[in-house]
Amino acid sequence: MIYDVIIIGAGAAGLFSALSIKNKKVLLIEKNAAPGQKLLISGAGQCNYTNNCNLDELLKRYGNRGRFLKSALFNFSNTAAIEFFNRHGVKSFIREDEKVFPESLKADDILNILISCCKKNGVKFIYDSPVEKIMYHEDKFFIVKTTNSSFAGSNVIIATGGMSYPNTGSTGDGYKLAQCIGHKIEKPTESLTPVYTDNYDFKDIPGISFKNISVTLWRNNKKINEFRGDLLFTHVNISGPVILNNSRYIEKGDILRINFTTFKNSEEFKNDFEDLILASGKMNIKTVLKKYNLPKRFIGKVMKLTNVDEEMICSQLDKNKRKKLIELISNYPFKVEKLGGFHVAMVTKGGISTEEINPKTMESKIIPHLYFAGEVIDYDGDTGGFNIQAAFSTGRLAADSINRALF
């Protein structure tokens, strides 16, 4: 038998491709014993599967890959995803931050709908079958070789995911398959990951968070980027959306300068703080710092790092300690030791080069009838449902392109 479509990988992208192919023989090959292993742990098992922002905002949430994903996201939008699951009996819950979850907060409900739709569509599943090789024949069909057997297909969709959470089966298999048939691979690195820093001083105050603060990124003494968002101290690293979403730009050895205040920059805080100290001579410094709505434990920590006694009054604060306090509060330098590894990174940056994929079809520009979908492609989205949405959208676009070609 020659299948019309062979899909490699039964994650979010592969499943959505499979259920979207119309009236054709579809084979879905999965290396694991069951489908959707990474989907099941997404959103801590609650499955934040998309985001309710408008389409213009949606396109901005993929770094410099929004343009590549535009056709896919317009073809199957976040609104369409919500409607799809509602139509199949899974109502959605939209949080205040626009993250979208199944109303039950169970990833199983999302996965079960995808599997059920595939089965109704006549998709054949094969499990426990890692794909070892893909061969393309000039008479326009593929041979897909697994550890157990070989299969022939007129079209192939590679949807094997990236390298994050390798215990779910995401171990970069698709990169090897694509590379062997001529595709370029952009180096896979961790994304949506916390950052570990040299001499991390805040391990004893985990859980402290800051809302909408400024982080500037420096490399070789040059400012190369600036971000705003929420930040979190953990017991081992710095995290939170402003770190996770921008980890795609961060490298070992970079300096992150963090302004923990609501002031636009360190200079503005410096001017305000010095005026306040001058006007509050007999007041306790710790009391004065409360004006800036900083967490109590954070104030205590920076005072300790500056060797400022908690009972010291403002008139006793010398120039050097005042300067150090200003830096730690409004321009704190963190030197990046490393990013979190693939075992904690939510997604992968890098993968199959977008230069070699037609963004309007997800078809290879090198080999006809070969398509790609999901995280195996070189894109990565912000936290908040954007990566699963892109998996659905690229999977749907690949399927729709095949549907048009086969009719």
CSV table of N, CA, C and O in Angstrom, one decimal, residues 182-251:
chain,number,residue,atom,x,y,z
A,182,GLY,N,18.8,16.7,2.7
A,182,GLY,CA,19.2,17.9,2.1
A,182,GLY,C,18.8,19.2,2.8
A,182,GLY,O,19.2,20.3,2.3
A,183,HIS,N,18.1,19.1,3.9
A,183,HIS,CA,17.7,20.4,4.6
A,183,HIS,C,18.7,20.9,5.6
A,183,HIS,O,19.4,20.1,6.2
A,184,LYS,N,18.8,22.2,5.7
A,184,LYS,CA,19.7,22.9,6.6
A,184,LYS,C,19.0,23.0,8.0
A,184,LYS,O,17.9,23.3,8.1
A,185,ILE,N,19.8,22.8,9.0
A,185,ILE,CA,19.3,22.8,10.4
A,185,ILE,C,20.0,24.0,11.1
A,185,ILE,O,21.2,24.1,11.2
A,186,GLU,N,19.2,24.9,11.6
A,186,GLU,CA,19.7,26.0,12.4
A,186,GLU,C,19.9,25.4,13.8
A,186,GLU,O,19.1,24.6,14.3
A,187,LYS,N,21.0,25.7,14.4
A,187,LYS,CA,21.5,25.1,15.7
A,187,LYS,C,20.3,25.1,16.7
A,187,LYS,O,19.9,26.2,17.1
A,188,PRO,N,19.9,24.0,17.2
A,188,PRO,CA,18.9,24.0,18.3
A,188,PRO,C,19.4,24.4,19.6
A,188,PRO,O,20.5,23.9,20.0
A,189,THR,N,18.8,25.3,20.2
A,189,THR,CA,19.1,25.8,21.6
A,189,THR,C,17.9,25.9,22.4
A,189,THR,O,16.7,25.9,21.9
A,190,GLU,N,18.1,26.1,23.7
A,190,GLU,CA,16.9,26.2,24.6
A,190,GLU,C,16.2,27.5,24.5
A,190,GLU,O,16.8,28.5,24.3
A,191,SER,N,14.9,27.5,24.6
A,191,SER,CA,14.1,28.7,24.7
A,191,SER,C,13.0,28.5,25.7
A,191,SER,O,12.6,27.4,26.1
A,192,LEU,N,12.4,29.7,26.1
A,192,LEU,CA,11.4,29.7,27.2
A,192,LEU,C,12.0,28.9,28.4
A,192,LEU,O,11.5,28.0,28.9
A,193,THR,N,13.2,29.4,28.8
A,193,THR,CA,13.9,28.8,29.9
A,193,THR,C,14.3,29.8,30.9
A,193,THR,O,14.6,31.0,30.5
A,194,PRO,N,14.4,29.5,32.2
A,194,PRO,CA,15.0,30.4,33.1
A,194,PRO,C,16.5,30.6,32.9
A,194,PRO,O,17.1,29.8,32.1
A,195,VAL,N,17.1,31.5,33.5
A,195,VAL,CA,18.5,31.9,33.3
A,195,VAL,C,19.3,31.7,34.7
A,195,VAL,O,18.8,32.2,35.7
A,196,TYR,N,20.4,31.0,34.6
A,196,TYR,CA,21.3,30.9,35.7
A,196,TYR,C,22.4,31.9,35.7
A,196,TYR,O,22.9,32.2,34.6
A,197,THR,N,22.7,32.5,36.8
A,197,THR,CA,23.7,33.6,36.8
A,197,THR,C,24.8,33.3,37.7
A,197,THR,O,24.7,32.6,38.7
A,198,ASP,N,26.0,33.9,37.5
A,198,ASP,CA,27.1,33.8,38.4
A,198,ASP,C,26.8,34.4,39.7
A,198,ASP,O,26.2,35.5,39.8
A,199,ASN,N,27.2,33.8,40.8
A,199,ASN,CA,27.1,34.4,42.1
A,199,ASN,C,25.7,34.9,42.4
A,199,ASN,O,25.5,36.0,42.8
A,200,TYR,N,24.7,34.0,42.2
A,200,TYR,CA,23.3,34.4,42.4
A,200,TYR,C,23.0,34.7,43.8
A,200,TYR,O,23.2,33.8,44.7
A,201,ASP,N,22.6,35.9,44.1
A,201,ASP,CA,22.5,36.4,45.5
A,201,ASP,C,21.1,36.2,46.1
A,201,ASP,O,20.9,36.6,47.3
A,202,PHE,N,20.1,35.7,45.4
A,202,PHE,CA,18.8,35.8,45.8
A,202,PHE,C,18.2,34.4,46.1
A,202,PHE,O,17.0,34.2,46.1
A,203,LYS,N,19.0,33.4,46.2
A,203,LYS,CA,18.5,32.0,46.5
A,203,LYS,C,17.8,31.9,47.8
A,203,LYS,O,17.0,30.9,47.9
A,204,ASP,N,18.0,32.8,48.7
A,204,ASP,CA,17.4,32.7,50.0
A,204,ASP,C,16.1,33.4,50.1
A,204,ASP,O,15.4,33.5,51.1
A,205,ILE,N,15.6,34.1,49.0
A,205,ILE,CA,14.3,34.7,48.9
A,205,ILE,C,13.5,34.3,47.7
A,205,ILE,O,13.0,35.1,46.9
A,206,PRO,N,13.4,33.0,47.5
A,206,PRO,CA,12.6,32.5,46.3
A,206,PRO,C,11.1,32.9,46.4
A,206,PRO,O,10.6,33.1,47.5
A,207,GLY,N,10.5,33.1,45.3
A,207,GLY,CA,9.1,33.4,45.2
A,207,GLY,C,8.9,34.9,45.1
A,207,GLY,O,7.7,35.3,44.9
A,208,ILE,N,9.9,35.7,45.3
A,208,ILE,CA,9.7,37.2,45.2
A,208,ILE,C,9.5,37.5,43.7
A,208,ILE,O,10.3,37.1,42.9
A,209,SER,N,8.5,38.3,43.4
A,209,SER,CA,8.3,38.7,42.0
A,209,SER,C,8.1,40.2,41.8
A,209,SER,O,7.8,40.9,42.8
A,210,PHE,N,8.3,40.6,40.6
A,210,PHE,CA,8.2,42.0,40.3
A,210,PHE,C,7.4,42.2,39.0
A,210,PHE,O,7.5,41.4,38.1
A,211,LYS,N,6.5,43.2,39.0
A,211,LYS,CA,5.6,43.4,37.9
A,211,LYS,C,6.1,44.4,36.9
A,211,LYS,O,6.5,45.5,37.3
A,212,ASN,N,6.1,44.0,35.6
A,212,ASN,CA,6.4,45.0,34.5
A,212,ASN,C,7.6,45.8,34.7
A,212,ASN,O,7.6,47.1,34.7
A,213,ILE,N,8.7,45.2,35.0
A,213,ILE,CA,10.0,45.9,35.1
A,213,ILE,C,10.9,45.8,33.9
A,213,ILE,O,10.6,45.0,33.0
A,214,SER,N,11.9,46.6,33.9
A,214,SER,CA,12.8,46.7,32.7
A,214,SER,C,14.0,45.8,32.9
A,214,SER,O,14.7,45.9,33.9
A,215,VAL,N,14.4,45.1,31.8
A,215,VAL,CA,15.6,44.3,31.8
A,215,VAL,C,16.4,44.7,30.5
A,215,VAL,O,15.8,44.6,29.4
A,216,THR,N,17.6,45.1,30.6
A,216,THR,CA,18.4,45.4,29.4
A,216,THR,C,19.5,44.3,29.3
A,216,THR,O,20.0,43.8,30.2
A,217,LEU,N,19.7,43.9,28.0
A,217,LEU,CA,20.7,42.9,27.7
A,217,LEU,C,22.0,43.5,27.1
A,217,LEU,O,21.9,44.3,26.1
A,218,TRP,N,23.1,43.2,27.7
A,218,TRP,CA,24.4,43.7,27.3
A,218,TRP,C,25.3,42.6,26.9
A,218,TRP,O,25.3,41.5,27.5
A,219,ARG,N,26.0,42.8,25.8
A,219,ARG,CA,27.0,41.8,25.3
A,219,ARG,C,28.3,42.6,24.8
A,219,ARG,O,28.2,43.5,24.0
A,220,ASN,N,29.4,42.2,25.3
A,220,ASN,CA,30.7,42.9,25.0
A,220,ASN,C,30.6,44.4,25.2
A,220,ASN,O,31.0,45.2,24.4
A,221,ASN,N,30.0,44.7,26.4
A,221,ASN,CA,29.8,46.1,26.8
A,221,ASN,C,28.9,47.0,25.9
A,221,ASN,O,29.0,48.2,26.0
A,222,LYS,N,28.1,46.3,25.2
A,222,LYS,CA,27.2,47.0,24.3
A,222,LYS,C,25.7,46.6,24.5
A,222,LYS,O,25.5,45.4,24.6
A,223,LYS,N,24.9,47.5,24.7
A,223,LYS,CA,23.5,47.2,24.9
A,223,LYS,C,22.8,46.7,23.6
A,223,LYS,O,22.9,47.4,22.6
A,224,ILE,N,22.3,45.5,23.6
A,224,ILE,CA,21.7,45.0,22.4
A,224,ILE,C,20.2,44.8,22.4
A,224,ILE,O,19.6,44.5,21.4
A,225,ASN,N,19.6,44.9,23.6
A,225,ASN,CA,18.1,44.7,23.6
A,225,ASN,C,17.6,45.2,25.0
A,225,ASN,O,18.3,45.3,25.9
A,226,GLU,N,16.3,45.4,25.0
A,226,GLU,CA,15.6,45.8,26.2
A,226,GLU,C,14.2,45.2,26.3
A,226,GLU,O,13.5,45.2,25.2
A,227,PHE,N,13.8,44.7,27.4
A,227,PHE,CA,12.6,44.0,27.5
A,227,PHE,C,11.8,44.6,28.8
A,227,PHE,O,12.4,45.1,29.7
A,228,ARG,N,10.5,44.4,28.8
A,228,ARG,CA,9.7,44.7,29.9
A,228,ARG,C,8.8,43.5,30.2
A,228,ARG,O,8.3,42.8,29.3
A,229,GLY,N,8.6,43.2,31.5
A,229,GLY,CA,7.7,42.2,31.9
A,229,GLY,C,7.8,41.8,33.3
A,229,GLY,O,8.5,42.5,34.1
A,230,ASP,N,7.2,40.7,33.7
A,230,ASP,CA,7.2,40.2,35.1
A,230,ASP,C,8.4,39.3,35.3
A,230,ASP,O,8.8,38.5,34.5
A,231,LEU,N,9.1,39.5,36.5
A,231,LEU,CA,10.3,38.7,36.8
A,231,LEU,C,10.1,38.0,38.2
A,231,LEU,O,9.4,38.5,39.1
A,232,LEU,N,10.7,36.8,38.3
A,232,LEU,CA,10.6,36.0,39.5
A,232,LEU,C,11.9,35.5,39.9
A,232,LEU,O,12.7,35.0,39.1
A,233,PHE,N,12.2,35.6,41.2
A,233,PHE,CA,13.3,34.9,41.8
A,233,PHE,C,12.9,33.5,42.2
A,233,PHE,O,11.9,33.3,42.9
A,234,THR,N,13.7,32.5,41.8
A,234,THR,CA,13.5,31.1,42.3
A,234,THR,C,14.7,30.8,43.3
A,234,THR,O,15.6,31.7,43.4
A,235,HIS,N,14.8,29.7,43.8
A,235,HIS,CA,15.9,29.3,44.7
A,235,HIS,C,17.2,29.1,44.0
A,235,HIS,O,18.3,29.0,44.6
A,236,VAL,N,17.2,29.0,42.6
A,236,VAL,CA,18.4,28.7,41.9
A,236,VAL,C,18.6,29.7,40.7
A,236,VAL,O,19.7,29.7,40.2
A,237,ASN,N,17.6,30.4,40.3
A,237,ASN,CA,17.8,31.2,39.0
A,237,ASN,C,16.7,32.3,39.0
A,237,ASN,O,15.9,32.5,39.8
A,238,ILE,N,16.9,33.1,37.9
A,238,ILE,CA,15.9,34.2,37.6
A,238,ILE,C,14.9,33.7,36.5
A,238,ILE,O,15.4,33.0,35.6
A,239,SER,N,13.6,33.9,36.7
A,239,SER,CA,12.7,33.4,35.8
A,239,SER,C,11.5,34.4,35.6
A,239,SER,O,11.8,35.6,35.8
A,240,GLY,N,10.3,33.9,35.3
A,240,GLY,CA,9.2,34.8,35.0
A,240,GLY,C,9.2,35.1,33.5
A,240,GLY,O,10.1,34.9,32.8
A,241,PRO,N,8.0,35.6,33.1
A,241,PRO,CA,7.8,35.9,31.6
A,241,PRO,C,8.8,36.7,30.9
A,241,PRO,O,9.2,36.5,29.8
A,242,VAL,N,9.3,37.8,31.6
A,242,VAL,CA,10.3,38.7,31.0
A,242,VAL,C,11.6,37.9,30.7
A,242,VAL,O,12.3,38.2,29.7
A,243,ILE,N,12.0,36.9,31.5
A,243,ILE,CA,13.2,36.1,31.3
A,243,ILE,C,12.8,35.0,30.3
A,243,ILE,O,13.6,34.8,29.3
A,244,LEU,N,11.8,34.2,30.5
A,244,LEU,CA,11.4,33.1,29.7
A,244,LEU,C,11.2,33.5,28.2
A,244,LEU,O,11.8,33.0,27.3
A,245,ASN,N,10.4,34.6,28.0
A,245,ASN,CA,10.1,35.0,26.6
A,245,ASN,C,11.3,35.5,25.9
A,245,ASN,O,11.3,35.4,24.6
A,246,ASN,N,12.3,36.0,26.6
A,246,ASN,CA,13.4,36.6,25.9
A,246,ASN,C,14.7,35.8,26.0
A,246,ASN,O,15.7,36.2,25.6
A,247,SER,N,14.6,34.6,26.6
A,247,SER,CA,15.7,33.7,26.6
A,247,SER,C,16.2,33.4,25.3
A,247,SER,O,17.4,33.0,25.1
A,248,ARG,N,15.4,33.5,24.2
A,248,ARG,CA,15.8,33.2,22.9
A,248,ARG,C,17.0,34.2,22.4
A,248,ARG,O,17.7,33.9,21.5
A,249,TYR,N,17.1,35.3,23.1
A,249,TYR,CA,18.1,36.3,22.7
A,249,TYR,C,19.4,36.2,23.6
A,249,TYR,O,20.4,36.9,23.3
A,250,ILE,N,19.3,35.5,24.7
A,250,ILE,CA,20.3,35.5,25.7
A,250,ILE,C,21.4,34.4,25.5
A,250,ILE,O,21.0,33.3,25.2
A,251,GLU,N,22.6,34.8,25.8
A,251,GLU,CA,23.7,33.8,25.6
A,251,GLU,C,24.6,33.8,26.9
A,251,GLU,O,24.6,34.8,27.6
